[in-house]
Short mmCIF file of C-alpha atoms and ligand atoms in Angstrom, two decimals:
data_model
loop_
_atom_site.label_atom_id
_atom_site.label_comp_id
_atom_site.label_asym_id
_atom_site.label_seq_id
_atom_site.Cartn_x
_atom_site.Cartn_y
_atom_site.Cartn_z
CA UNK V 1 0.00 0.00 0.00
CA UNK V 2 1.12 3.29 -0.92
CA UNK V 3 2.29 5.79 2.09
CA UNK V 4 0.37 8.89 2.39
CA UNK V 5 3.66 11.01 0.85
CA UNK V 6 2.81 8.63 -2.13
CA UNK V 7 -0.87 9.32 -2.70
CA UNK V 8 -2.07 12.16 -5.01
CA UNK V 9 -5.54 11.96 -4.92
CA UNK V 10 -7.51 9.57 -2.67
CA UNK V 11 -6.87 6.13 -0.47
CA UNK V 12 -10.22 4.91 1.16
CA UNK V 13 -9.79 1.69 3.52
CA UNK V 14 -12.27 1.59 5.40
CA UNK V 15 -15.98 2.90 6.06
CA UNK V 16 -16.42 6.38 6.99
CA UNK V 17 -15.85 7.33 9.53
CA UNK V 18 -14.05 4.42 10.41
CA UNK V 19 -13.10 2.76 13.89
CA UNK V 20 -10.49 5.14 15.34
CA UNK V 21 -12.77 8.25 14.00
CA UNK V 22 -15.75 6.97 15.38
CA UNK V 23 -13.94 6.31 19.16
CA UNK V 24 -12.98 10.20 18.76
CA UNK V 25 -15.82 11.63 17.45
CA UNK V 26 -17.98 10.14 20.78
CA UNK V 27 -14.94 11.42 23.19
CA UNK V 28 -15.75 14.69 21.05
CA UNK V 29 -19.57 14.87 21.38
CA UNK V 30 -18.82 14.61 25.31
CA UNK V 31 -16.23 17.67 26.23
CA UNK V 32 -16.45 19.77 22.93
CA UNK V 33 -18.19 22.92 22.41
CA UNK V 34 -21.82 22.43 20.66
CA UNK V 35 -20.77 25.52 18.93
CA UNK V 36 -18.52 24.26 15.79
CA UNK V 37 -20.11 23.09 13.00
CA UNK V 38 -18.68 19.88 11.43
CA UNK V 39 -20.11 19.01 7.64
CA UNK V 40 -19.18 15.47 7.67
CA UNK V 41 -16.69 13.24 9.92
CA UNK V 42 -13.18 13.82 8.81
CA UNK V 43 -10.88 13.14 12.07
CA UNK V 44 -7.24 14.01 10.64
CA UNK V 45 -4.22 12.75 11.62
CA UNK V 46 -1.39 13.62 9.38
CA UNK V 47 -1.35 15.92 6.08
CA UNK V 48 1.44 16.49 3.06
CA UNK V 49 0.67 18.65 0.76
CA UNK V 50 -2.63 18.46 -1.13
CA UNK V 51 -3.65 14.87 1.15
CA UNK V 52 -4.80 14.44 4.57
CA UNK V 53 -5.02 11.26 6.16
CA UNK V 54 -7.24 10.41 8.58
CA UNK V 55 -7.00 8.29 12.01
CA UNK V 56 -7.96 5.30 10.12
CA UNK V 57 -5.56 5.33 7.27
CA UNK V 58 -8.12 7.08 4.74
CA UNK V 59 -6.11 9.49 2.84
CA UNK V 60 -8.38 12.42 1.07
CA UNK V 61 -7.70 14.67 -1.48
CA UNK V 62 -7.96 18.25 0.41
CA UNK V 63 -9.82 21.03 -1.51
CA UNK V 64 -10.90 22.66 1.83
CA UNK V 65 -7.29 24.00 3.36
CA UNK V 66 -8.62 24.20 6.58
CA UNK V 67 -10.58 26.85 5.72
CA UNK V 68 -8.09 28.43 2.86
CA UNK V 69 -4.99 28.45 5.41
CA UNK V 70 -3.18 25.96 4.66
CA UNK V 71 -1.75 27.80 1.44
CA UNK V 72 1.42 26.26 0.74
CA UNK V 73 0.12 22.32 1.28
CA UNK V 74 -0.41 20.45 4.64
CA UNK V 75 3.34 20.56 6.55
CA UNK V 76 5.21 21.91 3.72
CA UNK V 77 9.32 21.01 4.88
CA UNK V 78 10.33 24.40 4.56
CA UNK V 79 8.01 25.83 6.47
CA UNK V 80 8.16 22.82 9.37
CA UNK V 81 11.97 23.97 8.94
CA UNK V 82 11.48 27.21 10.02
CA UNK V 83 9.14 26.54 12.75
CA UNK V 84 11.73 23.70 13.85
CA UNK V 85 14.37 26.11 14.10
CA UNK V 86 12.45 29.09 15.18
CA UNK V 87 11.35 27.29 17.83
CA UNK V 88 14.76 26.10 19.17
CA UNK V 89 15.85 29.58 19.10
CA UNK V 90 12.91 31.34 20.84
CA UNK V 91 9.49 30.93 21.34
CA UNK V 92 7.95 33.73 22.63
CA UNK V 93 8.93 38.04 23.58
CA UNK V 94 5.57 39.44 22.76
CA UNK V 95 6.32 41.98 20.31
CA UNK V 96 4.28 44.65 22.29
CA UNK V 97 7.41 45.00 24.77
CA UNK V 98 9.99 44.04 22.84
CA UNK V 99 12.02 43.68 19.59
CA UNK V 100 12.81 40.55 17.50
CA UNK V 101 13.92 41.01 13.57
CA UNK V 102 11.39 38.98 11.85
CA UNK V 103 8.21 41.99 13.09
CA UNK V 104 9.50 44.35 10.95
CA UNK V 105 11.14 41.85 8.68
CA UNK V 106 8.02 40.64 7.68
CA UNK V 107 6.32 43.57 7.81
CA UNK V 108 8.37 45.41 5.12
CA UNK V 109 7.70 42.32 2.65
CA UNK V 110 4.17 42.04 3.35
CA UNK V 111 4.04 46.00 3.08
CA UNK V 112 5.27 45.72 -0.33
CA UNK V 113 2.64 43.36 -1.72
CA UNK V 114 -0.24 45.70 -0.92
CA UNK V 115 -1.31 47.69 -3.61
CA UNK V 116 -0.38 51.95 -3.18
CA UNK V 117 2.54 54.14 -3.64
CA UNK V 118 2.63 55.09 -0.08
CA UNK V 119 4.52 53.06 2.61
CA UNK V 120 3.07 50.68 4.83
CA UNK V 121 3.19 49.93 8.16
CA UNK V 122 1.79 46.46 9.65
CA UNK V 123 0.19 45.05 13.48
CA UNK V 124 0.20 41.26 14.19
CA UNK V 125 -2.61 39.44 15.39
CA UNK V 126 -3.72 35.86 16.11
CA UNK V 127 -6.53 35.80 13.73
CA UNK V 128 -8.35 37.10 11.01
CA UNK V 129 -11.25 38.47 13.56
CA UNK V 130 -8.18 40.33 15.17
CA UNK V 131 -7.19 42.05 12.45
CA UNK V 132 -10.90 42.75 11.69
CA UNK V 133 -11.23 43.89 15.76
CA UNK V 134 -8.11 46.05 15.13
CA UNK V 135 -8.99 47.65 12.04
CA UNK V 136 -11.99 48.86 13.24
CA UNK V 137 -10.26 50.53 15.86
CA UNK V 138 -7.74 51.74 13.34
CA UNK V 139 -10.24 53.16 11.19
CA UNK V 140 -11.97 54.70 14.46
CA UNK V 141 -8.25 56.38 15.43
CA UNK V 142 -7.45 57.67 12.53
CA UNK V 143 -10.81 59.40 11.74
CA UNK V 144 -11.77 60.26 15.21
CA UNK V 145 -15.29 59.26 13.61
CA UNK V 146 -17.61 55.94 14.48
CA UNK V 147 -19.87 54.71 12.24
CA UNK V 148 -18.86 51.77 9.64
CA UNK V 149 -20.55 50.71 6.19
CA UNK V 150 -20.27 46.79 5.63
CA UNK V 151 -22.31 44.41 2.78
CA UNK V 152 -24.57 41.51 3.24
CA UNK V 153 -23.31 38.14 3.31
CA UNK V 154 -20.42 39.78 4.58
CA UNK V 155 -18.21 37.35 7.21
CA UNK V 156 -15.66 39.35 9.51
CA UNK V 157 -15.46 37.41 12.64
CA UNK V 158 -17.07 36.41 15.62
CA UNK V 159 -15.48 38.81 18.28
CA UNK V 160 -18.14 41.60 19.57
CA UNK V 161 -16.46 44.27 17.03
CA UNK V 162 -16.33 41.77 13.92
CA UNK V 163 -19.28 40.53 14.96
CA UNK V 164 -21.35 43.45 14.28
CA UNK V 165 -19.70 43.93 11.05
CA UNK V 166 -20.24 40.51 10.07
CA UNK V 167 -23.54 39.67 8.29
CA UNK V 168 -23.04 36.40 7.13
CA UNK V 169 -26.24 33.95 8.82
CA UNK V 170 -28.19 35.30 11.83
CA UNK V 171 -27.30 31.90 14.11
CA UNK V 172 -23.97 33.86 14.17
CA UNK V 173 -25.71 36.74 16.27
CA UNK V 174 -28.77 35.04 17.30
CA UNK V 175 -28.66 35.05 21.22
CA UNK V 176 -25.69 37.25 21.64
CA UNK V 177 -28.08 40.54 22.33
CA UNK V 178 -26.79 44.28 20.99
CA UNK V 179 -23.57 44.92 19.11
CA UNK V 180 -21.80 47.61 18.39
CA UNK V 181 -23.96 50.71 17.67
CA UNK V 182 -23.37 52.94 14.16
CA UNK V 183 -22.71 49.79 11.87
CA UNK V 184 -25.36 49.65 8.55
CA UNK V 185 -25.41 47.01 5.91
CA UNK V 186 -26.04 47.49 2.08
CA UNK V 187 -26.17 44.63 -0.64
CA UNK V 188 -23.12 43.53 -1.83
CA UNK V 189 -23.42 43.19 -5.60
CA UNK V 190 -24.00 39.41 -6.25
CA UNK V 191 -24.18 39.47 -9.90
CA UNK V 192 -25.86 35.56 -10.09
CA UNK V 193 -28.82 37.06 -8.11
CA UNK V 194 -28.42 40.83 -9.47
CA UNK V 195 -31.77 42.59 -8.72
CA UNK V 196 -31.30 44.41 -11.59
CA UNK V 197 -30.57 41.50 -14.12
CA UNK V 198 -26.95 43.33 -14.79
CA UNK V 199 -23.98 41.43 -15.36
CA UNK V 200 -20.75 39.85 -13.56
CA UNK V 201 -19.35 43.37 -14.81
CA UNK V 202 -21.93 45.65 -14.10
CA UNK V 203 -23.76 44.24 -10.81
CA UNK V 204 -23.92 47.27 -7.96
CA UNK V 205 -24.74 50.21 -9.91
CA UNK V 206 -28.02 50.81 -8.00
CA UNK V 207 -26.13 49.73 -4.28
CA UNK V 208 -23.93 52.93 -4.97
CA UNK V 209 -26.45 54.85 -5.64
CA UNK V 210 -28.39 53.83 -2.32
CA UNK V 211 -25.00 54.92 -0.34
CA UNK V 212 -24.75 58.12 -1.34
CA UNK V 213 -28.33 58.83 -2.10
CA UNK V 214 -30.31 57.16 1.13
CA UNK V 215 -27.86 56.08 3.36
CA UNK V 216 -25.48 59.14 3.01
CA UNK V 217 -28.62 61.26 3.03
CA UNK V 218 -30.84 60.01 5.80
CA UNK V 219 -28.90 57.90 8.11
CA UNK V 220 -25.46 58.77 8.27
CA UNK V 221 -23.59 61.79 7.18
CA UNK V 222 -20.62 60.55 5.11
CA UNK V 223 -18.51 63.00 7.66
CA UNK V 224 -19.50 60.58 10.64
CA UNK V 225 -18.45 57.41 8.77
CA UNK V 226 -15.11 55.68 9.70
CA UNK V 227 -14.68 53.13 7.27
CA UNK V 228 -16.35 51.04 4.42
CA UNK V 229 -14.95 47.35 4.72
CA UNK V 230 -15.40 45.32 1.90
CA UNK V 231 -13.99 41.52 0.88
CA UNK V 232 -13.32 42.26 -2.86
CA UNK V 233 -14.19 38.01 -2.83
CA UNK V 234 -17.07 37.32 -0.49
CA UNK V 235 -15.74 33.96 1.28
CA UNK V 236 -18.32 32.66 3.94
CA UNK V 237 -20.99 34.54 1.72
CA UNK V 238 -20.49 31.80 -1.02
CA UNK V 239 -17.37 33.02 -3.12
CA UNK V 240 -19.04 36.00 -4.95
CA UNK V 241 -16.43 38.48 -6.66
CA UNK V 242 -16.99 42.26 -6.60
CA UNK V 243 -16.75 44.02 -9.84
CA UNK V 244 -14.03 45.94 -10.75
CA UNK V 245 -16.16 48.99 -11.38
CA UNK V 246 -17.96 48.63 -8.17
CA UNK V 247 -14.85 48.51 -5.82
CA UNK V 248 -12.96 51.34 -7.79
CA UNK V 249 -16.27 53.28 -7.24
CA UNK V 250 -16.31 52.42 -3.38
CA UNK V 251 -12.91 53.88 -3.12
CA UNK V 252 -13.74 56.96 -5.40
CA UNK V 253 -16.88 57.59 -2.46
CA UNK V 254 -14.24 56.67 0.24
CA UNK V 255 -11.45 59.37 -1.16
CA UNK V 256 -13.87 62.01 -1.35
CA UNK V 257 -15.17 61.75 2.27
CA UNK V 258 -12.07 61.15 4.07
CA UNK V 259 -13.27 57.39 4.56
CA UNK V 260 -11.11 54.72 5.43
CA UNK V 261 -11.53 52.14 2.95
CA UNK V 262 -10.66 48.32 4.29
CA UNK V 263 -10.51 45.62 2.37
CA UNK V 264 -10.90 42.48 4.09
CA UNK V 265 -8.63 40.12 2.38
CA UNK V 266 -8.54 37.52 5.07
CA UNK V 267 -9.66 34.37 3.03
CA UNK V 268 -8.80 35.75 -0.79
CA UNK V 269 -5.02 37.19 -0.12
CA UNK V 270 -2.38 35.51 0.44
CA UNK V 271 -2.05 34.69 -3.86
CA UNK V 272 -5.32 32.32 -3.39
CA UNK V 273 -6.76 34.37 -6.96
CA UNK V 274 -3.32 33.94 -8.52
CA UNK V 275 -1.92 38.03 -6.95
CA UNK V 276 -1.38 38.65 -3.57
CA UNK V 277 -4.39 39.78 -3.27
CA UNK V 278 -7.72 39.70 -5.06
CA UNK V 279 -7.76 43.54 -4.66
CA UNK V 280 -5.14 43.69 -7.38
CA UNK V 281 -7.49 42.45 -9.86
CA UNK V 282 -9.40 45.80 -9.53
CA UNK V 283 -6.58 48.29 -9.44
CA UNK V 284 -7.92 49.53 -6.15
CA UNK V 285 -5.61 50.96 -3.81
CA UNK V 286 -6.74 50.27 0.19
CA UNK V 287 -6.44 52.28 3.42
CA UNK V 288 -6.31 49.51 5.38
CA UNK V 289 -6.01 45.67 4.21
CA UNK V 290 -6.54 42.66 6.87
CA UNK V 291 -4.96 38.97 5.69
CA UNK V 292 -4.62 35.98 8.31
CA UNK V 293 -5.40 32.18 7.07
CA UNK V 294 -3.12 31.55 4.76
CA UNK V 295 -0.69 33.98 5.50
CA UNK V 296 1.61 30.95 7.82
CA UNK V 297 0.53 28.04 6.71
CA UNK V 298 -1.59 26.96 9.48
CA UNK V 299 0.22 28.81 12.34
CA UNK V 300 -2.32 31.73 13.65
CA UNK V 301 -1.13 34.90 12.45
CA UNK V 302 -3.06 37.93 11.15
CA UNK V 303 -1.75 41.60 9.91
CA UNK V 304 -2.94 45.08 9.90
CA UNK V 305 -1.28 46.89 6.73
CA UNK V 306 -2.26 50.05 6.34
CA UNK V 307 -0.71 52.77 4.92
CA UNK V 308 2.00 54.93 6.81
CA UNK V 309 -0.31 58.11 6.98
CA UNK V 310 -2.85 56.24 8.41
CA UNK V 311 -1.53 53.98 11.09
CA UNK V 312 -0.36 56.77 13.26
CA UNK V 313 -2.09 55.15 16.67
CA UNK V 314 0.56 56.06 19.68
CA UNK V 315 2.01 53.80 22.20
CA UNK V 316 -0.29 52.05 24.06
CA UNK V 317 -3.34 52.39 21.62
CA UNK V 318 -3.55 48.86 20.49
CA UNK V 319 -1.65 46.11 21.73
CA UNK V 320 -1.32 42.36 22.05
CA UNK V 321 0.64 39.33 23.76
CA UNK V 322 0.83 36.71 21.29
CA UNK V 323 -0.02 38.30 18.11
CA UNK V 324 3.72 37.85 15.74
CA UNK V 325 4.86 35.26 17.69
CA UNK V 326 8.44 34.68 16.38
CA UNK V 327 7.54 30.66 15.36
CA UNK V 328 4.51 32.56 13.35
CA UNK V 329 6.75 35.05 12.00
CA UNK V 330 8.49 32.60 10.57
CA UNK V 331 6.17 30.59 9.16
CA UNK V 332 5.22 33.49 7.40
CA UNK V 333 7.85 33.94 5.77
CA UNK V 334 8.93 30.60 4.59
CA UNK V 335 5.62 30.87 3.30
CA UNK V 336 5.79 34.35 1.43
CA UNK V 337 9.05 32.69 -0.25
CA UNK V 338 7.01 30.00 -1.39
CA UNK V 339 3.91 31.93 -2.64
CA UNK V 340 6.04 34.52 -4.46
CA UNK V 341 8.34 31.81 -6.00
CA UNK V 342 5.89 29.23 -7.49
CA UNK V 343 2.79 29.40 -5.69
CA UNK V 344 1.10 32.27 -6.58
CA UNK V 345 1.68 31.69 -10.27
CA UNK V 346 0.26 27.97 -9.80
CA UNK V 347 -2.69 29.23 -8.17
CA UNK V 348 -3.44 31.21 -11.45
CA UNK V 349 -2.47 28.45 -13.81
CA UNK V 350 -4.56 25.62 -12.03
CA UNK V 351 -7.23 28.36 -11.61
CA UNK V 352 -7.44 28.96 -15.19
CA UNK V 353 -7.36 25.35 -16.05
CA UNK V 354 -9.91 24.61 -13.37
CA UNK V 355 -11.81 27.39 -14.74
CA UNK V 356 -11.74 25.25 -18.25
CA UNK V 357 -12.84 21.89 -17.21
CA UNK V 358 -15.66 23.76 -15.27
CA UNK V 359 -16.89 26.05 -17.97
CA UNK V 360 -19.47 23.46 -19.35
CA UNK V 361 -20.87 22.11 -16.07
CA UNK V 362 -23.96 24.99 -15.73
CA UNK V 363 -25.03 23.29 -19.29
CA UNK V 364 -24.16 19.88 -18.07
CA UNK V 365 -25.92 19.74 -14.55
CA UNK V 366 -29.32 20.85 -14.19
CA UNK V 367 -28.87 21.54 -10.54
CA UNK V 368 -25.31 24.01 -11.39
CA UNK V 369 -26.39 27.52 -11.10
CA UNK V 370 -23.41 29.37 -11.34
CA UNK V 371 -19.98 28.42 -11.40
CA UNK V 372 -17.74 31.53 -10.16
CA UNK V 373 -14.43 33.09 -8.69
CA UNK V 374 -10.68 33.63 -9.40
CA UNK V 375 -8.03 31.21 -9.29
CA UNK V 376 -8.33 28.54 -6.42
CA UNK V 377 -10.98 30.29 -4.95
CA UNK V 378 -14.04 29.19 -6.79
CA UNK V 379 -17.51 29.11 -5.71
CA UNK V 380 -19.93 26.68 -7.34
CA UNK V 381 -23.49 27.48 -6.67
CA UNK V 382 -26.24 24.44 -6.46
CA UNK V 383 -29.94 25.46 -7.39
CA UNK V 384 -32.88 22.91 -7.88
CA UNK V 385 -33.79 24.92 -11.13
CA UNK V 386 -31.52 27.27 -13.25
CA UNK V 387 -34.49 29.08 -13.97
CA UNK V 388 -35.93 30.29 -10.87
CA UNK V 389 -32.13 30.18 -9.48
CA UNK V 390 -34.07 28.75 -6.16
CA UNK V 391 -31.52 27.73 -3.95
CA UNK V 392 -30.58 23.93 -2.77
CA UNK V 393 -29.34 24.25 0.09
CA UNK V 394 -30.12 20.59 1.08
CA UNK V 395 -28.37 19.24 -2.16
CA UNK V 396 -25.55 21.29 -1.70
CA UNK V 397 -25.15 19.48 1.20
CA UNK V 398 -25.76 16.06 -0.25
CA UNK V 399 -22.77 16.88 -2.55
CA UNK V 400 -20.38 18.12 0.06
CA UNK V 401 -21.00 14.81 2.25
CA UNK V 402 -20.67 12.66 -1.00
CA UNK V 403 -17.61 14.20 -1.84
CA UNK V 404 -16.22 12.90 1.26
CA UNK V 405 -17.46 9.67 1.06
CA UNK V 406 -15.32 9.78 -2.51
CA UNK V 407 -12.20 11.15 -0.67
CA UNK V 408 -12.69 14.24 -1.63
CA UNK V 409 -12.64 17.28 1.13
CA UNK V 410 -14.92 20.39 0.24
CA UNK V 411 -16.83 23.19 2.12
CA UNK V 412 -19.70 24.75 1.64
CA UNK V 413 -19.93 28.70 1.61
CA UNK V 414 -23.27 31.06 2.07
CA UNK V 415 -26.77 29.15 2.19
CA UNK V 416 -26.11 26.38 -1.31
CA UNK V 417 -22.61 27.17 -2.73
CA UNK V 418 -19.77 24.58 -2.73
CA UNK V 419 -16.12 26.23 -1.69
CA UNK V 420 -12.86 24.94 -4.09
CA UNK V 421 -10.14 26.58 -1.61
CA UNK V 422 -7.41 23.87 -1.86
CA UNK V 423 -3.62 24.20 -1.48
CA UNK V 424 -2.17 26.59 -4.05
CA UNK V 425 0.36 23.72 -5.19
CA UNK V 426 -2.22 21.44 -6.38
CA UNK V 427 -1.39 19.71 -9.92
CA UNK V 428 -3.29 18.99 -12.82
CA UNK V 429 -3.88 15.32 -11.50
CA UNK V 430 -5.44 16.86 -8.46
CA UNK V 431 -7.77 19.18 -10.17
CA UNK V 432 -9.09 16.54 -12.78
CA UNK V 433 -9.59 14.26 -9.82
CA UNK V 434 -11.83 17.38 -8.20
CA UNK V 435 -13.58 18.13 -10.88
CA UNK V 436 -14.42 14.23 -11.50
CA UNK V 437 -15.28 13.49 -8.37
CA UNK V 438 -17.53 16.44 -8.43
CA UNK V 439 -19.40 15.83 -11.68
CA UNK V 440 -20.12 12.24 -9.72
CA UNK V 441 -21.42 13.97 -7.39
CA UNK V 442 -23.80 16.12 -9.06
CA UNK V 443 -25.64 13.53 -11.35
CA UNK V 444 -25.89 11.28 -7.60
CA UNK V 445 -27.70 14.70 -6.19
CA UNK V 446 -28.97 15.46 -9.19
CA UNK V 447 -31.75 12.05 -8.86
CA UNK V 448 -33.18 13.65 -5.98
CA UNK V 449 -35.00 16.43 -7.64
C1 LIG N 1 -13.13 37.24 5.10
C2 LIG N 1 -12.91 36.78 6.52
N1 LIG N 1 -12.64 37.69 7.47
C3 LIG N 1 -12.42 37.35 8.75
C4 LIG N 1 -12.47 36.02 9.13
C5 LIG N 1 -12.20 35.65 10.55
O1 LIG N 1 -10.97 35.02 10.63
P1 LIG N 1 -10.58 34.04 11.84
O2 LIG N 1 -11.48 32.86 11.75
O3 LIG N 1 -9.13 33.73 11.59
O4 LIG N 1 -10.76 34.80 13.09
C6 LIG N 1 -12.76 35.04 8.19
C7 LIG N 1 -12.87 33.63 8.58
O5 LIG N 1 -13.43 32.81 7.91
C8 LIG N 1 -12.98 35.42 6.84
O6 LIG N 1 -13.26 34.53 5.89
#
């Protein structure tokens, strides 16, 4: 039998879950939170690059990432090298107290991907709902103004601050009582479901009009408003792309009223859409840009980069213990050389050819609404008639659980979209495999309309 280094696509030996998974999975019913939300019952064990292999010797071809963090593969060897030795050399500081030369190390690199003439300067976090939490703040500081513009569908975080930005699914807030005060919500422009039948290119028109004309007008004087945060790529709210026209236009509105504009870049930077970040397919220059996931590999790190002129907070303003941990740090940047010297370019190539093999499946599969994205971040939407576009949220389900039972690891994103957010080194092999697997999957759900 092959070893797990060996397999490129998928190994299944026994049942799923199978006899050590099923032992853990009780243990976990009895002292884990209710709270997470597990799709199907994948209890890892051991990853290498695109595979994971479960705690039963199932090995799985991994289009999930973790979420989109594991960027470079599961335990890629340089980056396990540079935690190894980062963590023989030192641990821990906190680089609120004190120096160590990977902070600004990584900071000046990181500041150089972000689109904008100006400098940059960069905070750490543990998370992506930090660096939401702290650019709030940021945006707060720098305006001495309070009130925030986000989108529907929108996913931020799950801390108090994020929380009230986020507007993903109401079981998020449900029972959590009032959030932060001054925070509206407009439509983000979801072309698929455009209320105004306009196009991938041309979706949003009328949402611009409602921020300057109502919302500007009646609820909040653009003077009073902080910052507009925006993910160019809507993750959590089922991998829906911004147009170009609409984000350059946000920033245009944010320029002229001394807003900060933040783009939340937490699941689509980190060359996921084949750039650094997804805002570079729209020319659009940020105030403030937030990244985390797959900016280590898997080791919890976030950033802050915002231009110079903008983070000016003073000592003591905003703070943190862990957040740029040196073994972090240098995660990051074994995994910043490996994005910038294949990766990134891989993650366009296999998007493109993903792209290909997936053009024909809305005329293939009745039950394929929309297939949509950049790169490896591709959303594939699941409706129970193209027609009416009504939404399958049950099926979408079906396929995501079938997938796994194929050895196959997907996620779903928004209320009936399937997430594509695998490593950004997968090969050709890999992808067919995917997309196969898939296309099973959809004629099995496709019988139960
Ligand atoms: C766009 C976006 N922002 C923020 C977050 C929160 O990040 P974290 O889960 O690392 O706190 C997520 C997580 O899914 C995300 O997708």
């Amino acid at each position: 039998m092959p070893t797990t280094l060996e397999v490129k696509t998928a190994r299944l030996v026994t049942a799923l879950p199978g006899p050590n998974a099923k032992r853990i999975l009780e243990q976990d019913a009895k002292f884990m939170s209710p709270s997470y939300t597990r799709d199907y019952p994948l209890v890892a064990k051991r990853g290498h690059g695109a595979i994971v292999e479960d705690v039963d010797g199932n090995a799985f071809l991994d289009f999930a990432a973790g979420i989109a963090v594991c960027s470079t593969g599961h335990c890629h060897p340089k980056v396990v090298s540079a935690i190894q030795k980062q963590a023989a050399e030192l641990i821990h500081m906190s680089g609120t107290d004190f120096y160590y030369e990977s902070m600004p190390q990584l900071a000046e690199r990181l500041g150089r991907t972000m689109p904008g003439a100006e400098a940059k300067k960069v905070f750490f976090t543990n998370s992506g709902t930090e660096a939401i939490e702290g650019a709030i703040k940021l945006a707060r500081y720098a305006t001495r103004r309070d009130k925030m513009i986000a989108f529907y569908g929108c996913f931020h975080g799950r801390s108090m601050g994020a929380l009230s930005l986020t507007a993903s699914k109401s079981t998020q807030r449900k029972g959590f009582g009032a959030l932060l005060s001054g925070i509206e919500h407009i439509p983000y422009p979801y072309a698929y479901r455009c209320a105004h039948g306009h196009t991938a290119e041309t979706c949003g028109a009328e949402i611009l009009e409602h921020l300057e004309g109502q919302i500007f007008k009646r609820l909040f004087d653009p003077e009073d408003v902080a910052g507009i945060i925006i993910e160019p790529i809507q993750g959590e709210g089922g991998y829906v792309p911004a147009p170009k026209f609409f984000l350059q236009e946000l920033q245009r509105i944010c320029r002229q009223h001394g807003i900060m504009f933040i783009v939340d870049e937490v699941q689509s930077g980190m060359g996921r859409t084949g750039k650094w970040w997804a805002s570079e397919h729209s020319g659009i220059e940020p105030d403030i840009l937030c990244s985390a996931k797959g900016i280590a590999s898997g080791m919890p790190l976030g950033a802050i980069i915002a231009r110079e002129s903008v983070m000016r907070w003073k000592p003591g303003a905003h703070g943190t213990t862990f957040g740029g941990n040196p073994v972090c740090l240098a995660a990051a940047l074994a995994t910043m050389d490996l994005i910038e010297g294949e990766y990134k370019e891989n993650a366009h190539r296999m998007g493109d050819y993903l792209f290909g093999r997936l053009a024909d499946w809305t005329k293939n599969f009745k039950i394929v609404g929309d297939v949509r994205g950049r790169g490896l971040m591709i959303g594939i939407e699941i409706v129970r008639d193209q027609r009416t576009k009504e939404k399958a949220a049950d099926l979408r389900n079906l396929i995501v659980e079938l997938a796994f039972h194929k050895g196959l690891l997907v996620l779903g994103a928004g209320e009936n979209t399937i997430r594509l957010s695998p490593p950004l080194l997968i090969d050709q092999e890999q992808a067919d495999f995917a997309a196969r697997t898939l296309e099973d999957c959809f004629r099995e759900a496709g019988k139960k309309i």
